[in-house]
mmCIF file of C-alpha atoms in Angstrom:
data_model
loop_
_atom_site.group_PDB
_atom_site.id
_atom_site.type_symbol
_atom_site.label_atom_id
_atom_site.label_comp_id
_atom_site.label_asym_id
_atom_site.label_seq_id
_atom_site.Cartn_x
_atom_site.Cartn_y
_atom_site.Cartn_z
ATOM 1 C CA UNK K 1 33.052 -3.097 -5.921
ATOM 2 C CA UNK K 2 34.248 -2.681 -2.125
ATOM 3 C CA UNK K 3 33.052 0.503 -0.316
ATOM 4 C CA UNK K 4 36.150 2.876 0.341
ATOM 5 C CA UNK K 5 34.743 4.945 3.514
ATOM 6 C CA UNK K 6 33.453 1.491 5.062
ATOM 7 C CA UNK K 7 36.208 0.745 7.937
ATOM 8 C CA UNK K 8 39.093 -2.124 6.764
ATOM 9 C CA UNK K 9 39.317 -4.479 9.905
ATOM 10 C CA UNK K 10 42.751 -6.270 9.195
ATOM 11 C CA UNK K 11 43.946 -9.756 11.298
ATOM 12 C CA UNK K 12 47.225 -10.935 11.730
ATOM 13 C CA UNK K 13 48.019 -14.412 10.594
ATOM 14 C CA UNK K 14 51.270 -16.326 11.389
ATOM 15 C CA UNK K 15 52.655 -19.441 11.853
ATOM 16 C CA UNK K 16 51.725 -21.236 14.371
ATOM 17 C CA UNK K 17 48.455 -19.235 14.034
ATOM 18 C CA UNK K 18 45.609 -20.160 16.705
ATOM 19 C CA UNK K 19 43.100 -21.139 14.524
ATOM 20 C CA UNK K 20 39.714 -20.479 16.964
ATOM 21 C CA UNK K 21 40.767 -16.778 17.489
ATOM 22 C CA UNK K 22 41.462 -16.170 13.834
ATOM 23 C CA UNK K 23 38.561 -17.719 13.301
ATOM 24 C CA UNK K 24 36.511 -15.572 15.690
ATOM 25 C CA UNK K 25 38.178 -12.023 13.515
ATOM 26 C CA UNK K 26 36.811 -13.520 10.427
ATOM 27 C CA UNK K 27 33.703 -14.324 11.221
ATOM 28 C CA UNK K 28 32.684 -11.272 13.063
ATOM 29 C CA UNK K 29 34.547 -8.885 10.592
ATOM 30 C CA UNK K 30 35.060 -10.682 7.159
ATOM 31 C CA UNK K 31 31.831 -12.285 6.323
ATOM 32 C CA UNK K 32 29.948 -10.556 3.799
ATOM 33 C CA UNK K 33 26.589 -8.743 5.638
ATOM 34 C CA UNK K 34 24.609 -7.405 2.511
ATOM 35 C CA UNK K 35 21.567 -7.379 4.992
ATOM 36 C CA UNK K 36 23.445 -4.234 6.748
ATOM 37 C CA UNK K 37 24.110 -1.964 3.841
ATOM 38 C CA UNK K 38 27.064 -1.321 1.821
ATOM 39 C CA UNK K 39 28.813 0.561 4.877
ATOM 40 C CA UNK K 40 30.078 -2.918 6.337
ATOM 41 C CA UNK K 41 33.728 -3.426 7.414
ATOM 42 C CA UNK K 42 36.047 -4.214 4.188
ATOM 43 C CA UNK K 43 38.416 -6.898 5.544
ATOM 44 C CA UNK K 44 41.933 -8.809 4.884
ATOM 45 C CA UNK K 45 44.438 -10.862 6.445
ATOM 46 C CA UNK K 46 48.446 -9.836 6.798
ATOM 47 C CA UNK K 47 50.917 -11.895 7.715
ATOM 48 C CA UNK K 48 53.212 -11.529 9.842
ATOM 49 C CA UNK K 49 55.750 -14.307 8.595
ATOM 50 C CA UNK K 50 57.481 -14.949 5.364
ATOM 51 C CA UNK K 51 56.685 -17.831 3.368
ATOM 52 C CA UNK K 52 53.710 -20.957 4.566
ATOM 53 C CA UNK K 53 51.913 -20.259 6.839
ATOM 54 C CA UNK K 54 50.701 -22.941 8.997
ATOM 55 C CA UNK K 55 47.695 -22.265 11.361
ATOM 56 C CA UNK K 56 47.182 -24.966 14.420
ATOM 57 C CA UNK K 57 44.969 -28.416 13.085
ATOM 58 C CA UNK K 58 47.003 -28.787 9.997
ATOM 59 C CA UNK K 59 45.213 -25.653 8.192
ATOM 60 C CA UNK K 60 47.570 -23.458 5.748
ATOM 61 C CA UNK K 61 46.529 -19.713 5.706
ATOM 62 C CA UNK K 62 46.931 -17.493 2.754
ATOM 63 C CA UNK K 63 47.240 -13.735 3.253
ATOM 64 C CA UNK K 64 46.219 -10.691 1.466
ATOM 65 C CA UNK K 65 49.471 -8.963 1.927
ATOM 66 C CA UNK K 66 52.196 -8.183 4.780
ATOM 67 C CA UNK K 67 51.922 -6.307 7.470
ATOM 68 C CA UNK K 68 52.322 -2.945 5.297
ATOM 69 C CA UNK K 69 48.186 -3.582 5.356
ATOM 70 C CA UNK K 70 48.249 -2.178 8.918
ATOM 71 C CA UNK K 71 49.065 0.985 7.333
ATOM 72 C CA UNK K 72 45.796 1.091 6.106
ATOM 73 C CA UNK K 73 43.778 -0.444 8.801
ATOM 74 C CA UNK K 74 41.121 1.361 11.082
ATOM 75 C CA UNK K 75 40.647 -2.022 13.229
ATOM 76 C CA UNK K 76 43.535 -4.292 13.772
ATOM 77 C CA UNK K 77 43.207 -7.353 15.419
ATOM 78 C CA UNK K 78 45.694 -9.531 17.308
ATOM 79 C CA UNK K 79 44.552 -13.870 17.724
ATOM 80 C CA UNK K 80 46.098 -15.158 20.128
ATOM 81 C CA UNK K 81 49.602 -15.342 20.291
ATOM 82 C CA UNK K 82 51.775 -18.263 19.767
ATOM 83 C CA UNK K 83 53.440 -18.288 23.198
ATOM 84 C CA UNK K 84 54.271 -15.754 26.459
ATOM 85 C CA UNK K 85 58.111 -16.200 25.713
ATOM 86 C CA UNK K 86 57.793 -16.323 21.907
ATOM 87 C CA UNK K 87 59.682 -12.929 20.974
ATOM 88 C CA UNK K 88 57.604 -10.631 18.970
ATOM 89 C CA UNK K 89 58.845 -9.743 15.171
ATOM 90 C CA UNK K 90 60.505 -5.816 15.509
ATOM 91 C CA UNK K 91 58.586 -5.044 11.948
ATOM 92 C CA UNK K 92 55.247 -6.362 13.916
ATOM 93 C CA UNK K 93 56.567 -4.168 16.875
ATOM 94 C CA UNK K 94 56.962 -0.916 14.753
ATOM 95 C CA UNK K 95 53.827 -1.587 12.590
ATOM 96 C CA UNK K 96 51.309 -1.318 15.486
ATOM 97 C CA UNK K 97 52.814 1.279 17.415
ATOM 98 C CA UNK K 98 52.526 3.149 13.382
ATOM 99 C CA UNK K 99 48.912 2.095 13.870
ATOM 100 C CA UNK K 100 48.455 3.184 17.378
ATOM 101 C CA UNK K 101 50.006 6.658 16.741
ATOM 102 C CA UNK K 102 47.233 7.191 13.886
ATOM 103 C CA UNK K 103 44.432 6.140 16.142
ATOM 104 C CA UNK K 104 43.427 2.617 14.632
ATOM 105 C CA UNK K 105 41.635 0.686 16.917
ATOM 106 C CA UNK K 106 43.689 -2.789 18.111
ATOM 107 C CA UNK K 107 42.026 -5.710 19.698
ATOM 108 C CA UNK K 108 43.909 -8.432 21.280
ATOM 109 C CA UNK K 109 42.373 -12.040 21.705
ATOM 110 C CA UNK K 110 43.639 -14.151 24.618
ATOM 111 C CA UNK K 111 47.371 -14.105 24.748
ATOM 112 C CA UNK K 112 47.408 -11.960 21.885
ATOM 113 C CA UNK K 113 47.492 -9.410 24.961
ATOM 114 C CA UNK K 114 51.184 -10.307 24.923
ATOM 115 C CA UNK K 115 51.774 -8.757 21.449
ATOM 116 C CA UNK K 116 50.387 -5.523 22.348
ATOM 117 C CA UNK K 117 52.718 -5.200 25.572
ATOM 118 C CA UNK K 118 55.684 -5.969 23.690
ATOM 119 C CA UNK K 119 54.664 -3.312 21.691
ATOM 120 C CA UNK K 120 54.326 -0.847 24.358
ATOM 121 C CA UNK K 121 50.736 -0.092 23.508
ATOM 122 C CA UNK K 122 49.659 -1.268 27.292
ATOM 123 C CA UNK K 123 51.938 0.497 29.516
ATOM 124 C CA UNK K 124 49.991 2.388 32.245
ATOM 125 C CA UNK K 125 46.627 0.753 30.935
ATOM 126 C CA UNK K 126 44.375 -1.869 32.005
ATOM 127 C CA UNK K 127 44.322 -4.873 29.774
ATOM 128 C CA UNK K 128 43.420 -8.217 30.386
ATOM 129 C CA UNK K 129 44.017 -11.891 28.971
ATOM 130 C CA UNK K 130 43.483 -15.481 29.570
ATOM 131 C CA UNK K 131 42.987 -16.349 33.111
ATOM 132 C CA UNK K 132 45.751 -18.784 33.108
ATOM 133 C CA UNK K 133 48.306 -16.010 31.476
ATOM 134 C CA UNK K 134 47.435 -12.924 33.777
ATOM 135 C CA UNK K 135 50.149 -13.454 36.191
ATOM 136 C CA UNK K 136 52.492 -14.099 33.817
ATOM 137 C CA UNK K 137 51.693 -11.022 31.819
ATOM 138 C CA UNK K 138 51.669 -8.642 35.039
ATOM 139 C CA UNK K 139 55.287 -10.439 35.725
ATOM 140 C CA UNK K 140 56.737 -9.565 32.324
ATOM 141 C CA UNK K 141 54.929 -6.280 32.149
ATOM 142 C CA UNK K 142 54.669 -4.388 35.408
ATOM 143 C CA UNK K 143 53.714 -1.030 33.879
ATOM 144 C CA UNK K 144 50.371 -3.060 32.775
ATOM 145 C CA UNK K 145 47.216 -2.707 35.113
ATOM 146 C CA UNK K 146 46.258 -6.483 34.989
ATOM 147 C CA UNK K 147 43.154 -7.115 35.065
ATOM 148 C CA UNK K 148 42.352 -10.940 35.254
ATOM 149 C CA UNK K 149 38.434 -11.312 36.188
ATOM 150 C CA UNK K 150 36.797 -9.877 33.134
ATOM 151 C CA UNK K 151 36.469 -10.969 29.726
ATOM 152 C CA UNK K 152 37.233 -7.675 27.721
ATOM 153 C CA UNK K 153 38.557 -4.288 28.913
ATOM 154 C CA UNK K 154 37.803 -1.000 26.424
ATOM 155 C CA UNK K 155 40.735 2.020 26.743
ATOM 156 C CA UNK K 156 39.464 3.508 23.881
ATOM 157 C CA UNK K 157 41.628 2.434 20.349
ATOM 158 C CA UNK K 158 43.466 -0.574 22.770
ATOM 159 C CA UNK K 159 40.889 -3.286 23.625
ATOM 160 C CA UNK K 160 41.888 -6.650 25.011
ATOM 161 C CA UNK K 161 39.860 -9.748 25.624
ATOM 162 C CA UNK K 162 40.524 -12.863 28.128
ATOM 163 C CA UNK K 163 39.955 -16.615 26.995
ATOM 164 C CA UNK K 164 39.142 -17.134 23.163
ATOM 165 C CA UNK K 165 35.431 -17.069 23.615
ATOM 166 C CA UNK K 166 35.920 -13.795 24.782
ATOM 167 C CA UNK K 167 37.433 -12.551 21.941
ATOM 168 C CA UNK K 168 33.477 -12.924 20.281
ATOM 169 C CA UNK K 169 32.334 -10.934 22.703
ATOM 170 C CA UNK K 170 35.064 -7.871 22.141
ATOM 171 C CA UNK K 171 34.036 -8.206 18.740
ATOM 172 C CA UNK K 172 30.733 -7.739 18.739
ATOM 173 C CA UNK K 173 31.441 -5.170 21.871
ATOM 174 C CA UNK K 174 33.394 -3.149 18.657
ATOM 175 C CA UNK K 175 30.493 -3.715 16.233
ATOM 176 C CA UNK K 176 28.039 -2.128 18.755
ATOM 177 C CA UNK K 177 30.200 0.696 18.980
ATOM 178 C CA UNK K 178 30.841 1.566 15.368
ATOM 179 C CA UNK K 179 26.994 0.479 13.573
ATOM 180 C CA UNK K 180 24.826 -0.235 17.182
ATOM 181 C CA UNK K 181 23.022 -2.408 18.926
ATOM 182 C CA UNK K 182 21.244 -3.403 16.174
ATOM 183 C CA UNK K 183 24.032 -4.506 13.800
ATOM 184 C CA UNK K 184 25.728 -6.254 16.719
ATOM 185 C CA UNK K 185 22.369 -8.162 17.362
ATOM 186 C CA UNK K 186 22.087 -9.316 13.997
ATOM 187 C CA UNK K 187 25.526 -10.607 13.823
ATOM 188 C CA UNK K 188 25.354 -12.239 17.076
ATOM 189 C CA UNK K 189 22.007 -14.236 16.007
ATOM 190 C CA UNK K 190 24.144 -15.222 12.696
ATOM 191 C CA UNK K 191 26.787 -16.805 15.165
ATOM 192 C CA UNK K 192 23.785 -18.167 17.559
ATOM 193 C CA UNK K 193 25.587 -16.491 21.029
ATOM 194 C CA UNK K 194 24.290 -13.759 23.472
ATOM 195 C CA UNK K 195 24.231 -10.443 21.841
ATOM 196 C CA UNK K 196 26.148 -8.823 24.647
ATOM 197 C CA UNK K 197 28.245 -10.239 27.559
ATOM 198 C CA UNK K 198 29.663 -7.263 29.250
ATOM 199 C CA UNK K 199 33.125 -7.319 29.563
ATOM 200 C CA UNK K 200 33.120 -6.986 33.440
ATOM 201 C CA UNK K 201 31.594 -10.441 33.554
ATOM 202 C CA UNK K 202 34.017 -13.371 35.237
ATOM 203 C CA UNK K 203 36.424 -15.366 33.093
ATOM 204 C CA UNK K 204 35.823 -18.475 35.272
ATOM 205 C CA UNK K 205 32.545 -19.513 36.009
ATOM 206 C CA UNK K 206 32.147 -22.654 38.423
ATOM 207 C CA UNK K 207 29.594 -24.453 36.055
ATOM 208 C CA UNK K 208 30.294 -23.653 32.334
ATOM 209 C CA UNK K 209 27.748 -26.041 30.813
ATOM 210 C CA UNK K 210 25.099 -26.582 33.561
ATOM 211 C CA UNK K 211 23.279 -29.323 34.460
ATOM 212 C CA UNK K 212 20.298 -29.915 31.746
ATOM 213 C CA UNK K 213 17.565 -29.800 34.722
ATOM 214 C CA UNK K 214 19.080 -26.552 35.950
ATOM 215 C CA UNK K 215 19.284 -24.930 32.478
ATOM 216 C CA UNK K 216 15.628 -26.614 31.575
ATOM 217 C CA UNK K 217 14.174 -24.497 34.485
ATOM 218 C CA UNK K 218 16.317 -21.790 34.798
ATOM 219 C CA UNK K 219 16.300 -20.879 30.997
ATOM 220 C CA UNK K 220 12.697 -19.869 31.017
ATOM 221 C CA UNK K 221 13.318 -17.767 34.170
ATOM 222 C CA UNK K 222 15.853 -15.817 32.098
ATOM 223 C CA UNK K 223 13.955 -15.652 29.128
ATOM 224 C CA UNK K 224 10.860 -14.173 31.523
ATOM 225 C CA UNK K 225 13.235 -11.459 33.053
ATOM 226 C CA UNK K 226 14.533 -10.063 30.232
ATOM 227 C CA UNK K 227 10.703 -9.588 28.779
ATOM 228 C CA UNK K 228 9.454 -8.086 32.189
ATOM 229 C CA UNK K 229 11.929 -5.693 33.242
ATOM 230 C CA UNK K 230 10.529 -2.983 34.136
ATOM 231 C CA UNK K 231 8.664 -5.129 36.914
ATOM 232 C CA UNK K 232 9.782 -5.757 40.379
ATOM 233 C CA UNK K 233 11.575 -9.219 40.755
ATOM 234 C CA UNK K 234 12.224 -10.359 43.741
ATOM 235 C CA UNK K 235 14.428 -13.705 45.074
ATOM 236 C CA UNK K 236 11.743 -15.385 46.826
ATOM 237 C CA UNK K 237 9.552 -14.584 42.771
ATOM 238 C CA UNK K 238 12.345 -15.361 41.002
ATOM 239 C CA UNK K 239 12.899 -18.703 42.892
ATOM 240 C CA UNK K 240 9.118 -19.626 43.001
ATOM 241 C CA UNK K 241 9.029 -19.204 39.142
ATOM 242 C CA UNK K 242 11.422 -21.306 39.116
ATOM 243 C CA UNK K 243 10.132 -24.069 41.127
ATOM 244 C CA UNK K 244 13.364 -24.101 43.570
ATOM 245 C CA UNK K 245 13.658 -23.329 47.060
ATOM 246 C CA UNK K 246 15.365 -20.001 47.591
ATOM 247 C CA UNK K 247 18.869 -21.740 48.600
ATOM 248 C CA UNK K 248 19.204 -24.161 45.901
ATOM 249 C CA UNK K 249 17.740 -20.992 43.752
ATOM 250 C CA UNK K 250 20.680 -18.970 44.632
ATOM 251 C CA UNK K 251 23.203 -21.689 44.329
ATOM 252 C CA UNK K 252 22.203 -23.133 40.991
ATOM 253 C CA UNK K 253 21.887 -19.535 39.616
ATOM 254 C CA UNK K 254 25.294 -18.730 40.828
ATOM 255 C CA UNK K 255 26.549 -22.096 38.843
ATOM 256 C CA UNK K 256 24.702 -21.347 35.887
ATOM 257 C CA UNK K 257 25.553 -17.894 35.101
ATOM 258 C CA UNK K 258 28.287 -16.922 37.409
ATOM 259 C CA UNK K 259 26.727 -14.089 39.158
ATOM 260 C CA UNK K 260 24.021 -13.322 41.600
ATOM 261 C CA UNK K 261 20.288 -12.600 40.373
ATOM 262 C CA UNK K 262 20.659 -9.288 41.159
ATOM 263 C CA UNK K 263 23.622 -8.651 39.400
ATOM 264 C CA UNK K 264 22.193 -10.064 36.472
ATOM 265 C CA UNK K 265 19.425 -8.761 36.564
ATOM 266 C CA UNK K 266 21.009 -5.133 36.703
ATOM 267 C CA UNK K 267 23.171 -5.587 33.903
ATOM 268 C CA UNK K 268 20.177 -6.538 31.585
ATOM 269 C CA UNK K 269 18.704 -3.317 32.626
ATOM 270 C CA UNK K 270 22.151 -1.576 31.916
ATOM 271 C CA UNK K 271 22.452 -2.839 28.606
ATOM 272 C CA UNK K 272 18.401 -2.309 27.696
ATOM 273 C CA UNK K 273 18.820 1.148 28.816
ATOM 274 C CA UNK K 274 21.418 1.586 26.374
ATOM 275 C CA UNK K 275 19.862 0.452 23.592
ATOM 276 C CA UNK K 276 16.952 2.492 24.123
ATOM 277 C CA UNK K 277 19.841 6.114 24.962
ATOM 278 C CA UNK K 278 21.165 4.387 21.330
ATOM 279 C CA UNK K 279 18.031 4.134 19.673
ATOM 280 C CA UNK K 280 15.672 6.097 20.793
ATOM 281 C CA UNK K 281 14.456 10.238 21.956
ATOM 282 C CA UNK K 282 12.973 8.952 24.908
ATOM 283 C CA UNK K 283 13.369 11.063 28.036
ATOM 284 C CA UNK K 284 16.025 9.063 30.387
ATOM 285 C CA UNK K 285 13.040 9.312 32.738
ATOM 286 C CA UNK K 286 10.852 6.968 30.664
ATOM 287 C CA UNK K 287 13.922 5.017 29.885
ATOM 288 C CA UNK K 288 14.502 4.321 33.801
ATOM 289 C CA UNK K 289 10.737 3.158 33.505
ATOM 290 C CA UNK K 290 10.726 0.650 31.090
ATOM 291 C CA UNK K 291 14.339 -0.870 32.304
ATOM 292 C CA UNK K 292 13.169 -0.930 36.208
ATOM 293 C CA UNK K 293 15.307 1.176 37.577
ATOM 294 C CA UNK K 294 12.329 3.223 38.543
ATOM 295 C CA UNK K 295 13.769 7.004 38.140
ATOM 296 C CA UNK K 296 16.312 9.007 36.636
ATOM 297 C CA UNK K 297 18.099 9.261 39.646
ATOM 298 C CA UNK K 298 19.146 5.884 40.224
ATOM 299 C CA UNK K 299 19.173 5.132 36.519
ATOM 300 C CA UNK K 300 21.899 7.837 36.843
ATOM 301 C CA UNK K 301 23.550 6.235 39.694
ATOM 302 C CA UNK K 302 24.499 3.151 37.878
ATOM 303 C CA UNK K 303 25.222 4.553 34.728
ATOM 304 C CA UNK K 304 27.929 6.613 36.382
ATOM 305 C CA UNK K 305 29.533 3.329 38.468
ATOM 306 C CA UNK K 306 29.733 0.816 35.760
ATOM 307 C CA UNK K 307 30.157 3.085 32.540
ATOM 308 C CA UNK K 308 31.308 6.406 34.057
ATOM 309 C CA UNK K 309 29.119 8.384 32.673
ATOM 310 C CA UNK K 310 25.620 9.929 32.886
ATOM 311 C CA UNK K 311 22.748 8.715 30.388
ATOM 312 C CA UNK K 312 22.782 12.040 28.916
ATOM 313 C CA UNK K 313 26.456 12.026 28.156
ATOM 314 C CA UNK K 314 26.185 8.520 27.119
ATOM 315 C CA UNK K 315 23.523 9.297 24.747
ATOM 316 C CA UNK K 316 25.361 12.183 23.458
ATOM 317 C CA UNK K 317 27.852 9.997 22.795
ATOM 318 C CA UNK K 318 26.598 6.965 21.200
ATOM 319 C CA UNK K 319 23.021 8.249 19.946
ATOM 320 C CA UNK K 320 22.273 6.481 16.256
ATOM 321 C CA UNK K 321 20.554 9.444 13.862
ATOM 322 C CA UNK K 322 17.088 7.656 13.226
ATOM 323 C CA UNK K 323 17.673 8.258 9.087
ATOM 324 C CA UNK K 324 21.352 6.504 9.593
ATOM 325 C CA UNK K 325 20.228 3.142 9.643
ATOM 326 C CA UNK K 326 22.028 0.273 11.285
ATOM 327 C CA UNK K 327 25.446 0.421 9.662
ATOM 328 C CA UNK K 328 26.163 3.962 9.380
ATOM 329 C CA UNK K 329 29.610 4.255 11.109
ATOM 330 C CA UNK K 330 29.280 6.598 14.698
ATOM 331 C CA UNK K 331 32.880 7.549 13.908
ATOM 332 C CA UNK K 332 32.403 10.193 17.060
ATOM 333 C CA UNK K 333 32.050 6.989 19.468
ATOM 334 C CA UNK K 334 34.194 4.778 17.995
ATOM 335 C CA UNK K 335 37.251 7.449 18.291
ATOM 336 C CA UNK K 336 36.558 9.306 21.279
ATOM 337 C CA UNK K 337 39.563 7.738 23.368
ATOM 338 C CA UNK K 338 37.073 7.283 26.800
ATOM 339 C CA UNK K 339 38.467 4.238 28.607
ATOM 340 C CA UNK K 340 35.970 2.078 30.517
ATOM 341 C CA UNK K 341 35.698 -1.351 31.773
ATOM 342 C CA UNK K 342 32.123 -2.362 30.186
ATOM 343 C CA UNK K 343 30.148 -3.720 33.057
ATOM 344 C CA UNK K 344 32.831 -2.405 36.254
#
């Protein structure tokens, strides 16, 4: 029997469904995960259209029910929509508005942002979508603060992501919000993806697939840096460890990661600091030391700049009690309504 106290995640299905985005929601929220305990998400598929639903690639979808499922949902996932100019059915708009009014978390992946926009859920908010559609979204819905150069935007109960793969990052972000970093890392390992990419990371990376020689030389360096975040790492020392000149190292690091070594280190240190604040009782000064910030003052500066919270406030909002285990839902954190760009 399902644990009815666990959150219900519902993903929309419609004729002409974007298969990859739908699959992302199924993979993250729909797979049984007994290793995470009985409180994991329940899952259902809600049909937007009547009749047989055909997904891209010739796949047919059998839904669990209609839009009435949204009345019970704690999490609603809107995959990429049929197109920016394709009309949104009135019953879907009404159902999403009701879900928003009662505080359900509503996520869009890629062009699914146009569905939320049509429902008026993004008015006065920041939001993102695939970089190819950002200008169109801004033109059609000028009330939205479109942010074209991030992976996802978290506005409390309304969350939007960029292109298809960014949907994985957004879904893992919500898992982290609901169940903590251990659960998000566990799901990421099953997916064989990076546990957490900050929402502020650029969508477009100059060389999405690095040359083999660059990956072979830089990947061990990145692993070393993650294991030694508490230490000082200069540009020259990193270049030397990678066996490159400084100029070549900077160019290839940017090409491979989409950011600079300093920014990459900062985001890794912030991510590790968040894990320690959520899952330990270490003093803030010790967290700062272990993550390479050096002092609590420096840690506070970067937390306020990037997350809009002090470390103490972040811990108060997101800390997991040791007895809770990795999948004890943090409803206070999930429903806090805070607005932030991850990593911005």
